[in-house]
Short mmCIF file of C-alpha atoms and ligand atoms in Angstrom, two decimals:
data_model
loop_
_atom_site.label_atom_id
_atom_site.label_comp_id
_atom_site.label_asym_id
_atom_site.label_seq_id
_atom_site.Cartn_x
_atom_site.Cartn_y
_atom_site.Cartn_z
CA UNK A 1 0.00 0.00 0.00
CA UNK A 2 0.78 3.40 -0.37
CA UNK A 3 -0.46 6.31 1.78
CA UNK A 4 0.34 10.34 0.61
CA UNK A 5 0.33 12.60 4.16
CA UNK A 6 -2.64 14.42 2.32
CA UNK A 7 -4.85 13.63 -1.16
CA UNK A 8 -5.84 16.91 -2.41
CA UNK A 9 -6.63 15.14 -5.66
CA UNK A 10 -9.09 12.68 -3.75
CA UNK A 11 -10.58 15.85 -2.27
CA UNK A 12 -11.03 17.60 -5.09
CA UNK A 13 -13.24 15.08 -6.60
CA UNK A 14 -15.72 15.68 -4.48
CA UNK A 15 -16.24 19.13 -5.46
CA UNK A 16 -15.15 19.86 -8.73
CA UNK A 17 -18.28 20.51 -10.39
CA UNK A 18 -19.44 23.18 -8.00
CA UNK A 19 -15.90 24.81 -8.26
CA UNK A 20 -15.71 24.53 -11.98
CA UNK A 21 -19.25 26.14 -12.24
CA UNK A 22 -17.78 28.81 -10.59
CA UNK A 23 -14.35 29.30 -12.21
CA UNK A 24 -16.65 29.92 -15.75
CA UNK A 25 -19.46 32.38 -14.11
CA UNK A 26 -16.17 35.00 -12.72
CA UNK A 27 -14.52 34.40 -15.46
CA UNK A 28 -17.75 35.75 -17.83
CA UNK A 29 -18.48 38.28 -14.83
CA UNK A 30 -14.55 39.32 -14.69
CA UNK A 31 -15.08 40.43 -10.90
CA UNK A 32 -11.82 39.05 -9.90
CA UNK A 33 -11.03 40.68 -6.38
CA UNK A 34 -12.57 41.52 -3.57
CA UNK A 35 -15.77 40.95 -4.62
CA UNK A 36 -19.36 38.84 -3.84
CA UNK A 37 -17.37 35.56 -3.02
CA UNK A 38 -15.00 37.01 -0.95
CA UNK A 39 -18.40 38.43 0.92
CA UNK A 40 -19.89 35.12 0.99
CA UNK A 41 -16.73 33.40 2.25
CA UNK A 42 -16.43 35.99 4.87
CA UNK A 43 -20.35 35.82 6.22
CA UNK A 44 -19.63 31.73 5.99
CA UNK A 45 -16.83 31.92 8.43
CA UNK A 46 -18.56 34.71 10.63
CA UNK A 47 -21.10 32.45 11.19
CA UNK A 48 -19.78 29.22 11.94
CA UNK A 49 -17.38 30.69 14.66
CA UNK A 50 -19.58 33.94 15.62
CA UNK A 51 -17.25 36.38 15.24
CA UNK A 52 -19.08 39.23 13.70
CA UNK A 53 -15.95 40.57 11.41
CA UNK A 54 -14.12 38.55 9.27
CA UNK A 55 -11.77 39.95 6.68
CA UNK A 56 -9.97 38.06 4.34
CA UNK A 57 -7.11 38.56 2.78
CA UNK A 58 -3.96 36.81 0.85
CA UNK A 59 -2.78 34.19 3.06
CA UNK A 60 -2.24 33.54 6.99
CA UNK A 61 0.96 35.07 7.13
CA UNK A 62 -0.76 38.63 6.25
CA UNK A 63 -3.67 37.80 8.63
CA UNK A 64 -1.03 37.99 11.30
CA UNK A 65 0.58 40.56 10.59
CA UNK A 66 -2.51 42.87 9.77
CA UNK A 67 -3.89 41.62 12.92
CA UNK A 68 -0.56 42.87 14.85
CA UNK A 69 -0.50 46.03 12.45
CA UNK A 70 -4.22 46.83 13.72
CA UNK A 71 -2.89 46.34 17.17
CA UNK A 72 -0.22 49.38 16.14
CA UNK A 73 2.21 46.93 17.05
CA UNK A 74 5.91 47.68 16.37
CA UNK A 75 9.40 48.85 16.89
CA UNK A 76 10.65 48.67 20.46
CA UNK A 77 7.37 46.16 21.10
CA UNK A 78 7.35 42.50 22.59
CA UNK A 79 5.29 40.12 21.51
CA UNK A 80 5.11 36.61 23.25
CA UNK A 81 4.58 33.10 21.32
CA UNK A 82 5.35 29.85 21.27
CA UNK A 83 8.46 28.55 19.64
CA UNK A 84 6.93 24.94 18.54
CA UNK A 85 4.81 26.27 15.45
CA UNK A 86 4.79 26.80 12.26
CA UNK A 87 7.54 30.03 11.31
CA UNK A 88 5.15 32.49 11.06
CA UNK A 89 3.54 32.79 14.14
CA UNK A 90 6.77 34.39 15.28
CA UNK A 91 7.87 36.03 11.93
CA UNK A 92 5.23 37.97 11.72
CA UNK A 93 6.46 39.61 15.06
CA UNK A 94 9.65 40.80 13.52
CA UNK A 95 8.06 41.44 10.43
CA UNK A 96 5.76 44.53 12.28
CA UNK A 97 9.52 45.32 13.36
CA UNK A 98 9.19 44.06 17.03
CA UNK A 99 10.76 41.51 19.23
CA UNK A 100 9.61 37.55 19.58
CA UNK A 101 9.81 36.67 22.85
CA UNK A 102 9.61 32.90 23.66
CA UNK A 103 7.44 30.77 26.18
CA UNK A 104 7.91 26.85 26.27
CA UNK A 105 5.75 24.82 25.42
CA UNK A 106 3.61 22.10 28.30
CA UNK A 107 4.17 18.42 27.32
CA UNK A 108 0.85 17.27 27.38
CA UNK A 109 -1.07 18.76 24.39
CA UNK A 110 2.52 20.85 23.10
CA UNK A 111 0.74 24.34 23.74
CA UNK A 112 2.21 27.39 25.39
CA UNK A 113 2.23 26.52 29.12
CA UNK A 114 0.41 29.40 30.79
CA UNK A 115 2.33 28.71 33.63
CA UNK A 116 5.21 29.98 31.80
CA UNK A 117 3.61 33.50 30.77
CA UNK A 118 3.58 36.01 33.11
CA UNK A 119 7.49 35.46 34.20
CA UNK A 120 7.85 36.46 30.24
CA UNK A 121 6.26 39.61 30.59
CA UNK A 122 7.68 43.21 30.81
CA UNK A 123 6.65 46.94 30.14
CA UNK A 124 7.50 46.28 26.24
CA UNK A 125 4.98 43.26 26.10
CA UNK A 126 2.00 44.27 23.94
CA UNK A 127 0.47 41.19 22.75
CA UNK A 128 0.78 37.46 23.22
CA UNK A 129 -0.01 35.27 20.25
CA UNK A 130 -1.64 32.07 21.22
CA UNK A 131 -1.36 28.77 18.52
CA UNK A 132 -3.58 26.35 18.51
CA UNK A 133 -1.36 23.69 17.66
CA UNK A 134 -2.35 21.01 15.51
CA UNK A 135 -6.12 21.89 15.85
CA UNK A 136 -6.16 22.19 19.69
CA UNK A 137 -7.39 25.06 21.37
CA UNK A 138 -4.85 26.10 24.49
CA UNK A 139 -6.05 26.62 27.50
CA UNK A 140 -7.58 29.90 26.60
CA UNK A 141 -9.14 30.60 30.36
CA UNK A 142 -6.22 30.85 32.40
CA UNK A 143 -4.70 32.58 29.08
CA UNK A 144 -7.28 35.34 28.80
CA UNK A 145 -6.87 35.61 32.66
CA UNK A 146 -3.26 36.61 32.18
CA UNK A 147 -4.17 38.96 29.63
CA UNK A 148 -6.98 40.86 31.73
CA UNK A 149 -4.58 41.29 34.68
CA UNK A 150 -1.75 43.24 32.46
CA UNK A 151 -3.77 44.61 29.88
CA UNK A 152 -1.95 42.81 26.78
CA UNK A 153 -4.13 41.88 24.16
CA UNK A 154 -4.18 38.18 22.74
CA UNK A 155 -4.03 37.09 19.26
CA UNK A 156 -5.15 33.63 18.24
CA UNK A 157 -3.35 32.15 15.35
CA UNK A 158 -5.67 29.49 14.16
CA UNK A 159 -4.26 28.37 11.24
CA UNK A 160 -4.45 24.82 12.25
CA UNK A 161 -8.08 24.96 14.10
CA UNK A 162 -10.66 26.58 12.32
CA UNK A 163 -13.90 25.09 13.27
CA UNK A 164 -12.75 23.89 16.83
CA UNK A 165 -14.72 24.61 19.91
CA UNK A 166 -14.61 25.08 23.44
CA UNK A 167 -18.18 24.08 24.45
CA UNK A 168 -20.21 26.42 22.66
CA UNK A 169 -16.85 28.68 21.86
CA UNK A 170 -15.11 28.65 18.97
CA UNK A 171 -11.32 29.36 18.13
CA UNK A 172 -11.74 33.03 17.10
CA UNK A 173 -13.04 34.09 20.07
CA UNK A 174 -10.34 33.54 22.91
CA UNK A 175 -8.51 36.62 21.85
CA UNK A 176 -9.02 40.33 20.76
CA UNK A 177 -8.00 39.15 17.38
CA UNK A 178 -7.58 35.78 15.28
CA UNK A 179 -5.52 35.05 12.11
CA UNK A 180 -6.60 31.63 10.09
CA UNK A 181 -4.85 30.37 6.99
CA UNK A 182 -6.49 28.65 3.57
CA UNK A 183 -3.75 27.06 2.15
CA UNK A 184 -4.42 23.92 0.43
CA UNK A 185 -3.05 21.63 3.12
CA UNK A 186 -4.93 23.19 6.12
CA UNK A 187 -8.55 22.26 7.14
CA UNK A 188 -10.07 24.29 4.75
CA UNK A 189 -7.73 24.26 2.01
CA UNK A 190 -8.29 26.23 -0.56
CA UNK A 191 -6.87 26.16 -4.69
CA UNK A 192 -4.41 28.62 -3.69
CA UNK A 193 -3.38 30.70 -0.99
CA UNK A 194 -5.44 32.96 1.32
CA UNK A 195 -5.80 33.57 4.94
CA UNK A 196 -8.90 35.70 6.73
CA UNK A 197 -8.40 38.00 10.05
CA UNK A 198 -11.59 37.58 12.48
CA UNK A 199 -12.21 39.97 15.31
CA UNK A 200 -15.10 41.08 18.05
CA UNK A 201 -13.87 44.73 17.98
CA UNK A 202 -15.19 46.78 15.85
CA UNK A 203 -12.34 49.17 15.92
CA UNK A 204 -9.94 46.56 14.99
CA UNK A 205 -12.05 45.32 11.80
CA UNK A 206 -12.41 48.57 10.02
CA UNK A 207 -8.53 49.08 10.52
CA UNK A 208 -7.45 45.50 9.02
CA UNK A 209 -10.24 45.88 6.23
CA UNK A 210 -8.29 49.17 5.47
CA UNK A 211 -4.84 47.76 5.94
CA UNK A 212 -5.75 44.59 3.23
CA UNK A 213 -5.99 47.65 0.70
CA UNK A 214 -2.88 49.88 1.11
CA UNK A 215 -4.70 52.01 3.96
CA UNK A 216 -7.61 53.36 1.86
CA UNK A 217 -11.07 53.82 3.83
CA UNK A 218 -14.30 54.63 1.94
CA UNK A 219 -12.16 57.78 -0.30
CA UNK A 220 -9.96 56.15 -3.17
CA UNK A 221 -6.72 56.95 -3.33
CA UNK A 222 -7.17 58.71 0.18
CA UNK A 223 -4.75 56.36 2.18
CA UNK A 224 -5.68 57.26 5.96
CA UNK A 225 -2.54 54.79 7.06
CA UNK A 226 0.57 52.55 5.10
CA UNK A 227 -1.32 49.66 4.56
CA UNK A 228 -0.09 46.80 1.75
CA UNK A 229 -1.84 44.72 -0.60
CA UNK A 230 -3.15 41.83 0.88
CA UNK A 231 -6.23 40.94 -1.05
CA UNK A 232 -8.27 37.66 -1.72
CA UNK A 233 -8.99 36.66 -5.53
CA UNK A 234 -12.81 35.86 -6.10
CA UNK A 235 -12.13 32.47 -7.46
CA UNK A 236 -10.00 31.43 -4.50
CA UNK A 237 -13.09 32.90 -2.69
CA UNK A 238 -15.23 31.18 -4.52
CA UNK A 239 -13.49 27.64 -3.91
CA UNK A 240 -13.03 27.77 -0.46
CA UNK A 241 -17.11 28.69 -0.15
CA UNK A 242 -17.81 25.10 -1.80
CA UNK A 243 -15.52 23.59 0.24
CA UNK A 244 -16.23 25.37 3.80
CA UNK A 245 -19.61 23.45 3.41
CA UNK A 246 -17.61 20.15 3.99
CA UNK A 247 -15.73 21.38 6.80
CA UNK A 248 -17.74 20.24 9.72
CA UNK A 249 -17.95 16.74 8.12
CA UNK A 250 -14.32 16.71 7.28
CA UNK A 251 -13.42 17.80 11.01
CA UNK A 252 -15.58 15.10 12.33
CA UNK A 253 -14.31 12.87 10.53
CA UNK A 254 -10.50 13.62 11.55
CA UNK A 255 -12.09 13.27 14.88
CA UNK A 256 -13.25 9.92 14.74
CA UNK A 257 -9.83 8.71 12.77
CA UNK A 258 -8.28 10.69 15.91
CA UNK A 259 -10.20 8.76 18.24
CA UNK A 260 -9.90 5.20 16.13
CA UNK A 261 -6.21 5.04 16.13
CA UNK A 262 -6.14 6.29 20.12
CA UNK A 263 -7.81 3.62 20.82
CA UNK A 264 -5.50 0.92 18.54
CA UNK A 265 -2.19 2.06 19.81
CA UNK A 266 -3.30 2.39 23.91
CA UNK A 267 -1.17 -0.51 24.08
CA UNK A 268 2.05 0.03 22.72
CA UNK A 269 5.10 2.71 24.09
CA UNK A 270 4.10 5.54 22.79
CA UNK A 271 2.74 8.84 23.66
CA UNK A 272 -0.47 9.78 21.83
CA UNK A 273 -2.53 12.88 21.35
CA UNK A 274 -5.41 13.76 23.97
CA UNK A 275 -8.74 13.71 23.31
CA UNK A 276 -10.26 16.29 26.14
CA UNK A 277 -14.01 16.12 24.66
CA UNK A 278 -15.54 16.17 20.86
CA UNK A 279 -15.13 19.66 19.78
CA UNK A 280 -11.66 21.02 21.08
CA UNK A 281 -9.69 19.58 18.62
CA UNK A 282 -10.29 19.15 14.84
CA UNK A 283 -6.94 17.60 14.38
CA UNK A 284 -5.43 19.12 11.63
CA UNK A 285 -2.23 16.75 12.14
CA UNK A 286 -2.32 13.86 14.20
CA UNK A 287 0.84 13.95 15.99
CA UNK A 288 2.37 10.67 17.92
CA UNK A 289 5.65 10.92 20.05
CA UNK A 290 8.50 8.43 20.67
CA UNK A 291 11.99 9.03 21.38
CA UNK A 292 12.42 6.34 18.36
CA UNK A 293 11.25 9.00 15.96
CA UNK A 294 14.00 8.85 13.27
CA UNK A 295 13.61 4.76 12.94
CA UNK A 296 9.90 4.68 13.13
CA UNK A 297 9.42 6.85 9.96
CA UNK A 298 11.88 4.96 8.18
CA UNK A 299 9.88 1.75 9.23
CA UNK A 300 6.71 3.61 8.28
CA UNK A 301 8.24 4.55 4.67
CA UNK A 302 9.08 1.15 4.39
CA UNK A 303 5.60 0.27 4.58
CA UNK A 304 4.76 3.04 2.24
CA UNK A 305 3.46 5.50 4.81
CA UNK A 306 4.32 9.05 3.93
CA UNK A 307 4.55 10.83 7.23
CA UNK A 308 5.37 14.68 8.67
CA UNK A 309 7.41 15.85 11.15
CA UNK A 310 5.93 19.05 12.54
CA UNK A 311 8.70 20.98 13.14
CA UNK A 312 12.04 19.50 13.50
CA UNK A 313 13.95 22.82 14.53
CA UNK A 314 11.69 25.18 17.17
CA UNK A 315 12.00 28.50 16.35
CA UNK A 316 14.16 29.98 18.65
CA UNK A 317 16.89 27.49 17.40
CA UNK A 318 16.33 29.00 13.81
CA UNK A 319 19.69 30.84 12.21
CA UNK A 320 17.53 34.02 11.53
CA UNK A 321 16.51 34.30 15.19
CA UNK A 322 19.81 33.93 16.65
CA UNK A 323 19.81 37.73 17.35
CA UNK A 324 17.31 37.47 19.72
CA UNK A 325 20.07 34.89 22.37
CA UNK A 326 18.06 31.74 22.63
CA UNK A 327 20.23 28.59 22.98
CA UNK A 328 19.82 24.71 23.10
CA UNK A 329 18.19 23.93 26.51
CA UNK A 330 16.29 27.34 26.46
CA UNK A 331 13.07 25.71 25.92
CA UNK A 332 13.35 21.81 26.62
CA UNK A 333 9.90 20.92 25.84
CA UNK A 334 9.81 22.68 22.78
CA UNK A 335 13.14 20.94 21.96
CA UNK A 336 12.21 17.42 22.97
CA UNK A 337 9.33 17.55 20.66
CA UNK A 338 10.44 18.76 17.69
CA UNK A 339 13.01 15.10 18.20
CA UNK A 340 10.16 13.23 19.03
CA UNK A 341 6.64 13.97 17.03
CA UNK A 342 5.82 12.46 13.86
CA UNK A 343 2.59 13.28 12.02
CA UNK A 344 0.52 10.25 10.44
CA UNK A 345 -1.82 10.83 7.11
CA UNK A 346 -5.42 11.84 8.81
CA UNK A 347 -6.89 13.36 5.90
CA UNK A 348 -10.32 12.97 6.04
CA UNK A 349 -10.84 10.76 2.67
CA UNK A 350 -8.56 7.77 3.90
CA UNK A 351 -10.36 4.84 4.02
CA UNK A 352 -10.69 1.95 7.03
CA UNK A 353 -8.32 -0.22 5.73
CA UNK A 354 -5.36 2.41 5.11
CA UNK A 355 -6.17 2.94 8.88
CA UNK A 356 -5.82 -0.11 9.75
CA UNK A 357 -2.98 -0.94 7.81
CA UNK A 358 -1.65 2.11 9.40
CA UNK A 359 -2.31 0.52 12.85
CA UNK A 360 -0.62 -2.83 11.77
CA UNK A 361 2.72 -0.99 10.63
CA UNK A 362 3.07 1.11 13.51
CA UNK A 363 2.56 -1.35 16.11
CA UNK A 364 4.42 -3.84 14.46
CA UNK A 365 7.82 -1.31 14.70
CA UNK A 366 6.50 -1.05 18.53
CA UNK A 367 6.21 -5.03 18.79
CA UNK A 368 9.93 -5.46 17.34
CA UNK A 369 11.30 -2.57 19.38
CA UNK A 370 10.04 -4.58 22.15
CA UNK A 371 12.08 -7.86 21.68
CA UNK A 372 15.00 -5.60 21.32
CA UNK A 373 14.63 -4.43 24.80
CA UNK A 374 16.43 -6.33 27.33
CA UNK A 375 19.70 -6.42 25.41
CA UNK A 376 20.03 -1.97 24.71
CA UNK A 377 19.21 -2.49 28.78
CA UNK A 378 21.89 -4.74 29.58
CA UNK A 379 24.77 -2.94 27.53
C1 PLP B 401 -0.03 27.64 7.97
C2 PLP B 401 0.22 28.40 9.20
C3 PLP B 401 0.47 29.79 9.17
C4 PLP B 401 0.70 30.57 7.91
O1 PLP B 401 -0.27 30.52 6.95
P1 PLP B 401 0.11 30.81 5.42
O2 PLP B 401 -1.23 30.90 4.78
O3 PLP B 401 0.92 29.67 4.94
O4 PLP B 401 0.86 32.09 5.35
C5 PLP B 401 0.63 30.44 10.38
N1 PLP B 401 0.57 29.79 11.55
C6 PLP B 401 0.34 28.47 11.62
C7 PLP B 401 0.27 27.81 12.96
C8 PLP B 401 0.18 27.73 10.45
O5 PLP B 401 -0.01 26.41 10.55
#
């Protein structure tokens, strides 16, 4: 057998009539930006998560730093994050010119540890950006409880959990401001790139919807602040409408592989993901953990299992952040499991018996590593 980490191609079966529909009628109409399906895509996510504005907008880089920009955000500024996530959570920090500033991570769900927060904090500290990693939502109450007491607002980057909830509330909410992402790999890939901004305050809406078009407000060529061009094409728009109605399905369904596999590896040495309750986590990767990492994705290759490892360097070990005097053993959770995760294909189209071929490979490495045992022990 052999099992891709993702099958756009199988996804796209299942709605390529609707999207080619579409493609043709913009085409005719020649509205290419900005326009009715950017709208609809906008009023779609609004009201799946509740948050009243949503702005899109290029990709989910821009929708974090347009969210920072709208927090006026800057020179001489800190901005805390986590540094197990994907680059941009913490380049768009010194892209808006200020300084990353690092929290570790807590083993159990590879979060930031709010426990770790406030000793991070200083007079320069002006927003913390929160990432809900792998489609888990962090533990947003004691989070939003730090951010009350010192006044910082909180950014959600939920690039990775669009469509998760927290009972009724979903990722979008936690913060003053949320970024999300549409490229084609995320939940709600799209045939291109793209990325949307959602915010609660008003205030913060209108400035981002100005920002995403070089700072002009309702008088054209009247630019009221330095803005850049961060805009959403209407057929990118108009693909990601189709396929947001398959999102809930395709969550659920990562869900229930989430849940399937949890409960066919209990057994073996390995540390799985948590399942807290049925909405918190959409699992956007599915992310196991062994200090065996290297050998168990050869085995897996072996077996023809294409698998991810989300993110072998954390980001205050990258060269371009060495400025800001991070070393190894600065953040040893981070660092431990960026050596130790390895993603395995949860895509929402993979059939029963990929999974449970899946199974069979994995705990057979797990059953050999096993017999191995008493001799590495003895030496
Ligand atoms: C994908 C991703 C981004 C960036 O989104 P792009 O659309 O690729 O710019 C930011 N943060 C996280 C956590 C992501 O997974």
């Amino acid at each position: 057998m052999n099992i891709p980490p993702i099958n756009l191609k199988a996804q796209f079966k299942g709605v390529k009539k609707d999207i080619m529909k579409g493609v043709r009628e913009i085409l005719d109409d020649q509205k290419l930006i900005l326009g009715q399906y950017c709208l609809k895509l906008e009023e779609q996510v609004a009201a799946m998560t509740g948050v009243p504005h949503a702005i899109s907008c290029a990709n989910g880089t821009d929708a974090l730093i347009l969210s920072l920009m709208a927090l006026g955000i800057g020179q001489g500024d800190e901005v805390i994050t986590t540094p197990y996530t994907f680059f941009s959570s913490a380049s768009s920090i010194a892209l808006v010119g200020a300084r990353p500033v690092f929290v570790d991570i807590q083993e159990s769900d590879m979060n930031i540890d709010p426990g770790l927060i406030e000793k991070a904090i200083t007079p320069q500290t002006k927003a913390i950006i929160v990432v809900h990693l792998f489609g888990k939502i962090c533990d947003m109450k004691r989070i939003a409880a730090i951010g009350q007491k010192h006044n910082i607002p909180i950014v959600e980057d939920m690039a990775q959990s669009l469509g998760a909830r927290r009972g009724n509330v979903s990722s979008g909410n936690f913060g003053d401001i949320a970024a999300t992402s549409f490229y084609p790999t995320k939940n709600l890939g799209g045939i291109g790139e793209g990325g949307m901004v959602l915010t609660k305050r008003e205030d913060l809406g209108e400035k981002v919807r100005k920002l995403r078009v070089h700072g002009m407000g309702e008088k054209p060529y009247i630019h009221e602040m330095i803005g850049f061009n961060s805009r959403l094409d209407e057929i990118k728009a108009m693909a990601l409408s189709v396929k947001f109605l398959k999102l809930a399905s395709w969550n659920k369904t990562r869900l229930e592989t989430a849940g399937y596999y949890n409960m066919h590896l209990r057994d073996i040495p390995v540390t799985l993901p948590i399942i807290e309750d049925e909405t918190s986590h959409i699992f956007h990767h599915y992310v196991l953990r062994t200090d065996k990492r290297d050998a168990f994705q050869a085995h897996l290759k072996e077996n023809g299992i294409m698998t991810g490892i989300y993110y072998p360097v954390p980001l205050h070990l990258q060269p371009c952040f060495s400025y800001l005097g991070y070393n190894e053993g600065s953040f040893p959770n981070a660092e431990k499991a960026a050596k130790a995760s390895l993603a395995i294909p949860i895509f929402p189209e993979l059939k029963k018996t990929e999974k449970d071929y899946i199974i069979k490979a994995i705990r057979s490495f797990f059953e050999s590593q096993v017999e191995e045992q008493p001799e590495t022990e003895e030496s």
